[in-house]
Amino acid sequence: MRRVATALALAAATALAAAGCAKDDQTVRTGGPGDEPTKKQTRFEKRAEVIENTWPERLKPLTGRPDALLPLENAERPDPDSRTITVIVGHGACDKDWGAHLHETDDLVIVAGWKKEDKNVEFCTDQLVTDKVKVKLDNKFGDRTIVDAATGRQLPHEKE
């Protein structure tokens, strides 16, 4: 019994360490064509469904900043033949992990940021840190539009 508990503890520690190490050039994948439907939709999936059904209407940004659905700072303009896009996720300086959600349609690539706070930090400055996150697509980007699920805005933003 003790060996099983030790093995489980080591597996959990390894998973946590791996999750905390993927920082500057992180590649993530969530949701999209071919995935099995889940019984309960996440907040991102609900928002992506609204965008999919109402685009290109100007959507209202979400209120608040839920950790599971953060606005993106921007996105790099992808090559039409690319199967990845790079988005810029903003998060807190003391967050232990972050990434991007993805939902694809024939016309849209809907993305949003997410973060996980480090509950063990006693004091942290209130500052925004940005990191590039590569998101794998099921199909070539083509001429689809990238939409930030949190703000309802098209990405990449033009420089102001």
PDB file of C-alpha atoms in Angstrom:
ATOM      1  CA  MET A   1       0.000   0.000   0.000  1.00  0.00           C
ATOM      2  CA  ARG A   2       2.856   2.341   0.836  1.00  0.00           C
ATOM      3  CA  ARG A   3       4.461   1.739  -2.579  1.00  0.00           C
ATOM      4  CA  VAL A   4       1.214   2.683  -4.340  1.00  0.00           C
ATOM      5  CA  ALA A   5       0.937   5.898  -2.303  1.00  0.00           C
ATOM      6  CA  THR A   6       4.571   6.746  -3.052  1.00  0.00           C
ATOM      7  CA  ALA A   7       4.092   6.065  -6.770  1.00  0.00           C
ATOM      8  CA  LEU A   8       0.983   8.263  -6.850  1.00  0.00           C
ATOM      9  CA  ALA A   9       2.777  11.058  -5.005  1.00  0.00           C
ATOM     10  CA  LEU A  10       5.719  10.904  -7.433  1.00  0.00           C
ATOM     11  CA  ALA A  11       3.380  10.942 -10.442  1.00  0.00           C
ATOM     12  CA  ALA A  12       1.528  13.968  -9.055  1.00  0.00           C
ATOM     13  CA  ALA A  13       4.792  15.811  -8.323  1.00  0.00           C
ATOM     14  CA  THR A  14       6.064  15.086 -11.833  1.00  0.00           C
ATOM     15  CA  ALA A  15       2.832  16.372 -13.386  1.00  0.00           C
ATOM     16  CA  LEU A  16       2.947  19.546 -11.303  1.00  0.00           C
ATOM     17  CA  ALA A  17       6.599  20.151 -12.150  1.00  0.00           C
ATOM     18  CA  ALA A  18       5.945  19.665 -15.856  1.00  0.00           C
ATOM     19  CA  ALA A  19       2.956  22.019 -15.751  1.00  0.00           C
ATOM     20  CA  GLY A  20       5.036  24.712 -14.106  1.00  0.00           C
ATOM     21  CA  CYS A  21       7.960  24.446 -16.527  1.00  0.00           C
ATOM     22  CA  ALA A  22       6.227  25.226 -19.833  1.00  0.00           C
ATOM     23  CA  LYS A  23       6.579  28.987 -19.773  1.00  0.00           C
ATOM     24  CA  ASP A  24       7.948  31.155 -22.585  1.00  0.00           C
ATOM     25  CA  ASP A  25       7.067  29.127 -25.676  1.00  0.00           C
ATOM     26  CA  GLN A  26       4.195  26.987 -24.490  1.00  0.00           C
ATOM     27  CA  THR A  27       2.101  24.906 -26.912  1.00  0.00           C
ATOM     28  CA  VAL A  28      -1.402  23.976 -25.844  1.00  0.00           C
ATOM     29  CA  ARG A  29      -4.508  22.360 -27.289  1.00  0.00           C
ATOM     30  CA  THR A  30      -8.059  22.382 -25.930  1.00  0.00           C
ATOM     31  CA  GLY A  31     -11.355  21.676 -27.617  1.00  0.00           C
ATOM     32  CA  GLY A  32     -12.080  21.565 -31.319  1.00  0.00           C
ATOM     33  CA  PRO A  33     -13.266  19.284 -34.098  1.00  0.00           C
ATOM     34  CA  GLY A  34     -13.105  15.578 -33.352  1.00  0.00           C
ATOM     35  CA  ASP A  35     -13.109  15.960 -29.577  1.00  0.00           C
ATOM     36  CA  GLU A  36     -15.647  13.964 -27.623  1.00  0.00           C
ATOM     37  CA  PRO A  37     -18.425  16.178 -26.244  1.00  0.00           C
ATOM     38  CA  THR A  38     -18.489  16.566 -22.496  1.00  0.00           C
ATOM     39  CA  LYS A  39     -21.662  16.587 -20.424  1.00  0.00           C
ATOM     40  CA  LYS A  40     -21.009  19.985 -18.872  1.00  0.00           C
ATOM     41  CA  GLN A  41     -19.649  22.799 -21.015  1.00  0.00           C
ATOM     42  CA  THR A  42     -16.871  24.952 -19.643  1.00  0.00           C
ATOM     43  CA  ARG A  43     -17.249  28.712 -19.544  1.00  0.00           C
ATOM     44  CA  PHE A  44     -14.953  28.943 -22.582  1.00  0.00           C
ATOM     45  CA  GLU A  45     -16.997  26.393 -24.556  1.00  0.00           C
ATOM     46  CA  LYS A  46     -20.216  28.284 -23.801  1.00  0.00           C
ATOM     47  CA  ARG A  47     -18.661  31.568 -24.900  1.00  0.00           C
ATOM     48  CA  ALA A  48     -17.179  29.999 -28.063  1.00  0.00           C
ATOM     49  CA  GLU A  49     -20.605  28.635 -28.966  1.00  0.00           C
ATOM     50  CA  VAL A  50     -22.145  32.116 -28.620  1.00  0.00           C
ATOM     51  CA  ILE A  51     -19.412  33.604 -30.826  1.00  0.00           C
ATOM     52  CA  GLU A  52     -19.777  30.823 -33.399  1.00  0.00           C
ATOM     53  CA  ASN A  53     -23.544  31.426 -33.622  1.00  0.00           C
ATOM     54  CA  THR A  54     -23.467  35.250 -33.662  1.00  0.00           C
ATOM     55  CA  TRP A  55     -20.257  36.238 -35.479  1.00  0.00           C
ATOM     56  CA  PRO A  56     -19.604  38.803 -36.979  1.00  0.00           C
ATOM     57  CA  GLU A  57     -21.850  40.810 -34.668  1.00  0.00           C
ATOM     58  CA  ARG A  58     -19.879  42.982 -32.266  1.00  0.00           C
ATOM     59  CA  LEU A  59     -19.898  41.037 -29.036  1.00  0.00           C
ATOM     60  CA  LYS A  60     -19.791  42.584 -25.610  1.00  0.00           C
ATOM     61  CA  PRO A  61     -16.667  41.773 -23.590  1.00  0.00           C
ATOM     62  CA  LEU A  62     -17.135  39.496 -20.625  1.00  0.00           C
ATOM     63  CA  THR A  63     -17.395  41.239 -17.277  1.00  0.00           C
ATOM     64  CA  GLY A  64     -14.729  40.545 -14.680  1.00  0.00           C
ATOM     65  CA  ARG A  65     -11.604  38.539 -15.326  1.00  0.00           C
ATOM     66  CA  PRO A  66     -12.234  34.881 -14.616  1.00  0.00           C
ATOM     67  CA  ASP A  67      -8.983  32.903 -14.452  1.00  0.00           C
ATOM     68  CA  ALA A  68     -10.375  30.403 -16.967  1.00  0.00           C
ATOM     69  CA  LEU A  69     -11.250  33.014 -19.635  1.00  0.00           C
ATOM     70  CA  LEU A  70      -8.739  35.864 -19.870  1.00  0.00           C
ATOM     71  CA  PRO A  71      -8.569  38.406 -22.691  1.00  0.00           C
ATOM     72  CA  LEU A  72      -5.545  38.018 -24.942  1.00  0.00           C
ATOM     73  CA  GLU A  73      -3.094  40.858 -25.410  1.00  0.00           C
ATOM     74  CA  ASN A  74      -2.777  40.114 -29.136  1.00  0.00           C
ATOM     75  CA  ALA A  75      -1.910  37.441 -31.707  1.00  0.00           C
ATOM     76  CA  GLU A  76       0.738  37.125 -34.370  1.00  0.00           C
ATOM     77  CA  ARG A  77      -0.584  37.151 -37.924  1.00  0.00           C
ATOM     78  CA  PRO A  78      -0.377  33.468 -39.014  1.00  0.00           C
ATOM     79  CA  ASP A  79       0.646  32.131 -42.393  1.00  0.00           C
ATOM     80  CA  PRO A  80      -2.391  30.657 -44.230  1.00  0.00           C
ATOM     81  CA  ASP A  81      -0.623  27.266 -44.517  1.00  0.00           C
ATOM     82  CA  SER A  82       0.261  27.155 -40.818  1.00  0.00           C
ATOM     83  CA  ARG A  83      -1.296  24.663 -38.405  1.00  0.00           C
ATOM     84  CA  THR A  84      -0.377  26.800 -35.384  1.00  0.00           C
ATOM     85  CA  ILE A  85      -1.182  30.293 -34.232  1.00  0.00           C
ATOM     86  CA  THR A  86       0.712  32.291 -31.628  1.00  0.00           C
ATOM     87  CA  VAL A  87      -1.290  34.338 -29.155  1.00  0.00           C
ATOM     88  CA  ILE A  88      -0.028  36.634 -26.413  1.00  0.00           C
ATOM     89  CA  VAL A  89      -1.460  35.756 -23.011  1.00  0.00           C
ATOM     90  CA  GLY A  90      -1.405  38.282 -20.186  1.00  0.00           C
ATOM     91  CA  HIS A  91      -1.208  36.931 -16.635  1.00  0.00           C
ATOM     92  CA  GLY A  92       0.047  37.883 -13.190  1.00  0.00           C
ATOM     93  CA  ALA A  93       3.714  37.798 -12.299  1.00  0.00           C
ATOM     94  CA  CYS A  94       3.149  35.134  -9.630  1.00  0.00           C
ATOM     95  CA  ASP A  95       0.804  32.834 -11.555  1.00  0.00           C
ATOM     96  CA  LYS A  96       2.143  29.291 -11.671  1.00  0.00           C
ATOM     97  CA  ASP A  97       0.713  28.345 -15.084  1.00  0.00           C
ATOM     98  CA  TRP A  98      -1.098  29.840 -18.084  1.00  0.00           C
ATOM     99  CA  GLY A  99      -2.125  28.959 -21.599  1.00  0.00           C
ATOM    100  CA  ALA A 100      -4.854  29.358 -24.210  1.00  0.00           C
ATOM    101  CA  HIS A 101      -8.158  27.658 -25.001  1.00  0.00           C
ATOM    102  CA  LEU A 102      -9.074  26.935 -28.629  1.00  0.00           C
ATOM    103  CA  HIS A 103     -12.281  26.322 -30.583  1.00  0.00           C
ATOM    104  CA  GLU A 104     -12.209  26.002 -34.389  1.00  0.00           C
ATOM    105  CA  THR A 105     -14.904  26.376 -37.023  1.00  0.00           C
ATOM    106  CA  ASP A 106     -14.687  26.599 -40.808  1.00  0.00           C
ATOM    107  CA  ASP A 107     -14.556  30.412 -40.573  1.00  0.00           C
ATOM    108  CA  LEU A 108     -13.251  31.170 -37.072  1.00  0.00           C
ATOM    109  CA  VAL A 109     -10.438  30.349 -34.678  1.00  0.00           C
ATOM    110  CA  ILE A 110     -11.753  31.300 -31.231  1.00  0.00           C
ATOM    111  CA  VAL A 111      -9.173  31.625 -28.455  1.00  0.00           C
ATOM    112  CA  ALA A 112      -8.932  32.878 -24.876  1.00  0.00           C
ATOM    113  CA  GLY A 113      -6.256  32.891 -22.219  1.00  0.00           C
ATOM    114  CA  TRP A 114      -6.328  31.073 -18.880  1.00  0.00           C
ATOM    115  CA  LYS A 115      -4.167  31.116 -15.768  1.00  0.00           C
ATOM    116  CA  LYS A 116      -3.696  29.283 -12.498  1.00  0.00           C
ATOM    117  CA  GLU A 117      -2.630  31.247  -9.462  1.00  0.00           C
ATOM    118  CA  ASP A 118       0.065  29.994  -7.135  1.00  0.00           C
ATOM    119  CA  LYS A 119      -1.783  29.652  -3.814  1.00  0.00           C
ATOM    120  CA  ASN A 120       1.512  29.373  -1.901  1.00  0.00           C
ATOM    121  CA  VAL A 121       2.666  32.918  -2.705  1.00  0.00           C
ATOM    122  CA  GLU A 122       2.240  35.188   0.310  1.00  0.00           C
ATOM    123  CA  PHE A 123       3.092  38.490  -1.410  1.00  0.00           C
ATOM    124  CA  CYS A 124       3.121  39.398  -5.082  1.00  0.00           C
ATOM    125  CA  THR A 125       3.220  42.600  -7.060  1.00  0.00           C
ATOM    126  CA  ASP A 126       0.147  43.436  -9.126  1.00  0.00           C
ATOM    127  CA  GLN A 127       1.672  43.510 -12.599  1.00  0.00           C
ATOM    128  CA  LEU A 128       0.855  42.107 -16.001  1.00  0.00           C
ATOM    129  CA  VAL A 129       3.310  39.716 -17.642  1.00  0.00           C
ATOM    130  CA  THR A 130       2.834  38.641 -21.258  1.00  0.00           C
ATOM    131  CA  ASP A 131       3.980  35.394 -22.842  1.00  0.00           C
ATOM    132  CA  LYS A 132       3.627  33.928 -26.304  1.00  0.00           C
ATOM    133  CA  VAL A 133       1.639  30.692 -26.454  1.00  0.00           C
ATOM    134  CA  LYS A 134       1.560  28.506 -29.568  1.00  0.00           C
ATOM    135  CA  VAL A 135      -1.799  26.867 -30.189  1.00  0.00           C
ATOM    136  CA  LYS A 136      -2.038  23.804 -32.469  1.00  0.00           C
ATOM    137  CA  LEU A 137      -4.836  23.824 -35.065  1.00  0.00           C
ATOM    138  CA  ASP A 138      -6.567  20.775 -36.507  1.00  0.00           C
ATOM    139  CA  ASN A 139      -6.535  22.324 -39.995  1.00  0.00           C
ATOM    140  CA  LYS A 140      -4.453  24.898 -41.850  1.00  0.00           C
ATOM    141  CA  PHE A 141      -5.278  28.439 -40.765  1.00  0.00           C
ATOM    142  CA  GLY A 142      -6.333  29.504 -44.270  1.00  0.00           C
ATOM    143  CA  ASP A 143      -8.329  32.721 -44.323  1.00  0.00           C
ATOM    144  CA  ARG A 144     -10.122  32.210 -41.015  1.00  0.00           C
ATOM    145  CA  THR A 145     -10.612  34.988 -38.497  1.00  0.00           C
ATOM    146  CA  ILE A 146      -9.062  34.820 -35.017  1.00  0.00           C
ATOM    147  CA  VAL A 147     -11.488  35.967 -32.307  1.00  0.00           C
ATOM    148  CA  ASP A 148     -10.633  36.686 -28.669  1.00  0.00           C
ATOM    149  CA  ALA A 149     -13.422  34.939 -26.741  1.00  0.00           C
ATOM    150  CA  ALA A 150     -13.098  37.218 -23.705  1.00  0.00           C
ATOM    151  CA  THR A 151     -13.399  40.523 -25.595  1.00  0.00           C
ATOM    152  CA  GLY A 152     -15.231  39.468 -28.763  1.00  0.00           C
ATOM    153  CA  ARG A 153     -12.587  41.312 -30.793  1.00  0.00           C
ATOM    154  CA  GLN A 154     -10.819  40.154 -33.906  1.00  0.00           C
ATOM    155  CA  LEU A 155      -7.090  39.446 -33.546  1.00  0.00           C
ATOM    156  CA  PRO A 156      -4.443  40.485 -34.297  1.00  0.00           C
ATOM    157  CA  HIS A 157      -5.188  44.016 -33.101  1.00  0.00           C
ATOM    158  CA  GLU A 158      -3.885  46.796 -35.262  1.00  0.00           C
ATOM    159  CA  LYS A 159      -1.169  48.859 -33.555  1.00  0.00           C
ATOM    160  CA  GLU A 160      -2.680  51.994 -32.095  1.00  0.00           C
TER     161      GLU A 160
END
